XYZ file of C-alpha atoms in Angstrom:
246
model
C -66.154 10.431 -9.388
C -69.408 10.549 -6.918
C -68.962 10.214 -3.432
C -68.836 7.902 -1.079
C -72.491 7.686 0.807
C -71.703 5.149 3.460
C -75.151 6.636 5.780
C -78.016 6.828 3.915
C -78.756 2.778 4.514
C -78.810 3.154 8.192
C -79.684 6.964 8.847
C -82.140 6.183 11.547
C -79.512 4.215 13.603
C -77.423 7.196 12.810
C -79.623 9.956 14.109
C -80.372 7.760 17.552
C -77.016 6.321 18.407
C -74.570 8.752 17.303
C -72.631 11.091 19.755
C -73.267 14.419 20.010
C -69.978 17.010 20.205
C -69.015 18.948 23.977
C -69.963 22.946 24.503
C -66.597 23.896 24.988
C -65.508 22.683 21.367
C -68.222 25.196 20.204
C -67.379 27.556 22.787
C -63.255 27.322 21.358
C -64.840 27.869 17.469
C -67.457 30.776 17.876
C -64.620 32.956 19.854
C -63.023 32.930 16.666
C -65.842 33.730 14.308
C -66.222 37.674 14.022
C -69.391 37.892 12.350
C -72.227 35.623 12.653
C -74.745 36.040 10.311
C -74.412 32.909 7.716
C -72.587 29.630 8.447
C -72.440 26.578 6.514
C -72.291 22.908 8.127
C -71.032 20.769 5.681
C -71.792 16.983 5.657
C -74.444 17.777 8.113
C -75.684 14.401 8.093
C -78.498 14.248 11.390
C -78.053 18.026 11.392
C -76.481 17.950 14.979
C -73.888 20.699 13.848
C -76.475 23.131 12.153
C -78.696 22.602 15.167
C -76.349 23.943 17.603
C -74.981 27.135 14.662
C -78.414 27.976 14.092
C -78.804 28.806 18.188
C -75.886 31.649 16.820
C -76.405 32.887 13.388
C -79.226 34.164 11.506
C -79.019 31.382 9.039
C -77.337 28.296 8.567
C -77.237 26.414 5.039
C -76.218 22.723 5.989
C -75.503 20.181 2.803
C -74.727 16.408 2.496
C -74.715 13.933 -0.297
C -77.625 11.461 1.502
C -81.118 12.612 0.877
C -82.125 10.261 3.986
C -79.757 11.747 6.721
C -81.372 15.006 5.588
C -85.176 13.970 5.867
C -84.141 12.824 9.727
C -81.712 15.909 10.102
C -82.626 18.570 13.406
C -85.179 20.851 11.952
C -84.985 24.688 13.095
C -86.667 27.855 10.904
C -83.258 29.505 10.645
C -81.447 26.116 8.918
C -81.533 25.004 4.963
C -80.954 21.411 4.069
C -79.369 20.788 0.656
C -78.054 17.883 -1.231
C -74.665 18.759 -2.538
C -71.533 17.400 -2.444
C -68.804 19.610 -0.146
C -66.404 20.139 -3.294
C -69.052 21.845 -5.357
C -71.999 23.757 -3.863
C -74.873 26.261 -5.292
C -73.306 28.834 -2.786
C -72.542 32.520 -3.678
C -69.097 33.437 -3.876
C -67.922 35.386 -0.078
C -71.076 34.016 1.226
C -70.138 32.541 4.772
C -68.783 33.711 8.327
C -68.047 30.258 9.018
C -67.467 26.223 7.606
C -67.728 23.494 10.191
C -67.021 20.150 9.212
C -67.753 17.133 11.856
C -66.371 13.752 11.347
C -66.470 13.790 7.806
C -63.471 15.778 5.791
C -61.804 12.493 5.191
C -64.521 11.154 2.742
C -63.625 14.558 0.947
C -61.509 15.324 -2.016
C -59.828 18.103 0.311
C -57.559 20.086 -2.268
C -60.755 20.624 -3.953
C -62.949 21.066 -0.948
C -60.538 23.831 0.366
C -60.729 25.361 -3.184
C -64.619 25.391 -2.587
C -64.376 26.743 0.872
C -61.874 30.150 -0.336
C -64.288 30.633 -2.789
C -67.653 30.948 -1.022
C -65.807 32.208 2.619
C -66.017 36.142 3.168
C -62.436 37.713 3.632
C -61.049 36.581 7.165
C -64.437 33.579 7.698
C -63.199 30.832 9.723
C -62.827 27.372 8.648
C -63.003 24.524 11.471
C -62.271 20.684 10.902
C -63.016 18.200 13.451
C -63.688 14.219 13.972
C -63.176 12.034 17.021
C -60.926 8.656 17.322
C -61.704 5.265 19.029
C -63.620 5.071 21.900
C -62.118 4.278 24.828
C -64.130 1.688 27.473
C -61.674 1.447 30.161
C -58.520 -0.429 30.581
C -60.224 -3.896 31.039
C -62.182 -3.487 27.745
C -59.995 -1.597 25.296
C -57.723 -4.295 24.187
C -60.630 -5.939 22.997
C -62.338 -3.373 21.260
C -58.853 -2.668 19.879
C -58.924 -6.438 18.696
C -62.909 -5.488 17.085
C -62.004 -2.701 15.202
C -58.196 -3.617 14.059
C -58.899 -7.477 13.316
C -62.281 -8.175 13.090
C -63.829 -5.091 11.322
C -60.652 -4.153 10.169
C -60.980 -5.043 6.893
C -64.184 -3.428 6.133
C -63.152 0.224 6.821
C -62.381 1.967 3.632
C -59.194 3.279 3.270
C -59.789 6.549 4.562
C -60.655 5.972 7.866
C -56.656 6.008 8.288
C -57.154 10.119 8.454
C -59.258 9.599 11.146
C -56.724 7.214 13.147
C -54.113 9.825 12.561
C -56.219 12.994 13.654
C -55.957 14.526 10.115
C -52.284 14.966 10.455
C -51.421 14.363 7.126
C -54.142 16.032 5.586
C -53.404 19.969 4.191
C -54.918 22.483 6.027
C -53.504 25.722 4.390
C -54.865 28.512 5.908
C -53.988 31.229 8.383
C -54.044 31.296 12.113
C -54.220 27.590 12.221
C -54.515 26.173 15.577
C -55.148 22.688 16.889
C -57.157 21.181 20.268
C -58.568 18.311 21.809
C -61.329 17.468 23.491
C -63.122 14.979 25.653
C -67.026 14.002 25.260
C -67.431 12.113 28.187
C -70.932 9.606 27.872
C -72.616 7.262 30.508
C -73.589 4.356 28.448
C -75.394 0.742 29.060
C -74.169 -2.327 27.329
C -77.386 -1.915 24.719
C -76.602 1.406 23.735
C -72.760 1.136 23.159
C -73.472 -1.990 20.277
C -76.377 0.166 18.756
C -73.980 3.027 18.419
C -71.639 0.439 16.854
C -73.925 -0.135 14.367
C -73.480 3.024 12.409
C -69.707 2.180 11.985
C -69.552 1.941 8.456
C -67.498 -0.793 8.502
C -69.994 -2.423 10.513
C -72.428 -2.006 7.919
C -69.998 -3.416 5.307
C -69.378 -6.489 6.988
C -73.253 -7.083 7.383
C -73.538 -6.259 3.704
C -70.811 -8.592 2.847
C -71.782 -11.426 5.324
C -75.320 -11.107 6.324
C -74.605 -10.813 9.485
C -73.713 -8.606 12.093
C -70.321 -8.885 13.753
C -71.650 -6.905 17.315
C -74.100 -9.199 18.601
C -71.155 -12.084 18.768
C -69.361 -8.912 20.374
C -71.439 -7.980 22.480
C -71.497 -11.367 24.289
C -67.568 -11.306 24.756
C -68.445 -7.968 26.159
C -70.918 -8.696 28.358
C -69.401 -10.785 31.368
C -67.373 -7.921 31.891
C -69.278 -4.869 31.751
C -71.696 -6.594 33.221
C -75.865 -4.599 33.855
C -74.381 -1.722 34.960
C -73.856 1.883 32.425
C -70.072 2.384 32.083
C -68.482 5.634 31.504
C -66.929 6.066 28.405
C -65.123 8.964 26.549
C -64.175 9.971 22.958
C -60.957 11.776 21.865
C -62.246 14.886 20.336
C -59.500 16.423 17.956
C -60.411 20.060 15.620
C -58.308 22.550 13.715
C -59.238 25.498 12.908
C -57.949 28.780 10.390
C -58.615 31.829 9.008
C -60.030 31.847 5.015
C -58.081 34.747 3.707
């Protein structure tokens, strides 16, 4: 079966609008990581990831399944782009000190991905999982976002954004060492710049597919008479987990 590309349509949205991750979380993985001479982001999409591993390791191969995210990706001497999917790569076997996966392992097949990753890991590489939930605007604006994305969108998210609702709790994750954190990304964001980002919801994209038309502007004017000109602080719940490939 080929994967699900749900990006590639709106990859320039995607590259401008989409959060970035907080320097602890990176901080939490590299004190883990032993070695640091390969690492491979999977589902690099903009290449946000790769750019920050490739400030680390000598090389970093980053892969995705959309050709577009990867013409927009970050672009640094020390980082490969590849189309692949994450369940089967052209990677050596015991090739990698360390897998990151952002915001993505739920579009995976992840028995087989974790197959992939014990394969091409070196003995004791680390592997480290992470997405972020629902947005939260503030207690005067998250019912109704609640109300956007449960009731109005709702039906457009494909069925595995529920992994992403439950933190990847009932995915497997069978390796050793496992440990599990959250974070905060804290952003400062106008009115404008909260419905852009949005837009790369994939369900968002679905309904506009579906309907030919888009579901935030109407949002955005509920929206506005409350948050009114001003830039609103918002944050993201971060959640990773992270294990040693033995």
């Amino acid at each position: 079966m080929m994967p699900l590309d749900r990006f590639s349509g709106h990859a320039n949205l995607y590259a401008q609008f989409r959060i970035d991750y907080p320097p602890d979380l990176y901080d939490f993985v590299l004190s883990s990581v032993n070695e640091r001479h390969l690492a491979w982001d999977c589902a690099t999409g903009n290449g946000q990831v790769a750019g920050v591993l490739a400030d680390f390791f000598e090389q970093v191969e980053a892969t995705d399944i959309s050709e577009t995210q990867l013409v927009l990706a970050v672009k640094k001497p020390n980082i490969r782009y590849q189309l692949s999917q994450a369940e089967q790569t052209p990677f050596a076997d015991q090739s990698f000190d360390l897998i990151t996966v952002a915001q993505a392992l739920h579009w995976f097949s992840v028995d087989t991905f974790h197959q992939e990753v014990r394969r091409v890991s070196k003995p004791g590489a680390i592997l480290a999982e992470w997405g972020y939930g629902l947005v939260k605007l503030g207690q005067d604006l998250d019912p109704i976002l609640l109300d956007f994305y449960r009731n109005r969108i709702g039906p457009y998210w494909d069925p595995q954004r529920v992994h992403i609702d439950n933190s990847y709790g009932t995915l497997p994750f069978p390796f050793a060492n496992a440990q599990y954190k959250e974070f905060i990304i804290h952003r400062t964001w106008s009115l404008d710049r909260f419905l852009n980002y949005l837009r790369t919801w994939s369900a968002v994209r679905q309904y506009i597919h579906e309907n030919e038309e888009d579901p935030v502007t109407d949002f955005g004017e509920q929206l506005k008479p409350i948050w009114g000109e001003v830039e609103r602080e918002l944050t993201f719940p971060v959640f990773l987990r992270i294990g040693q490939v033995n």
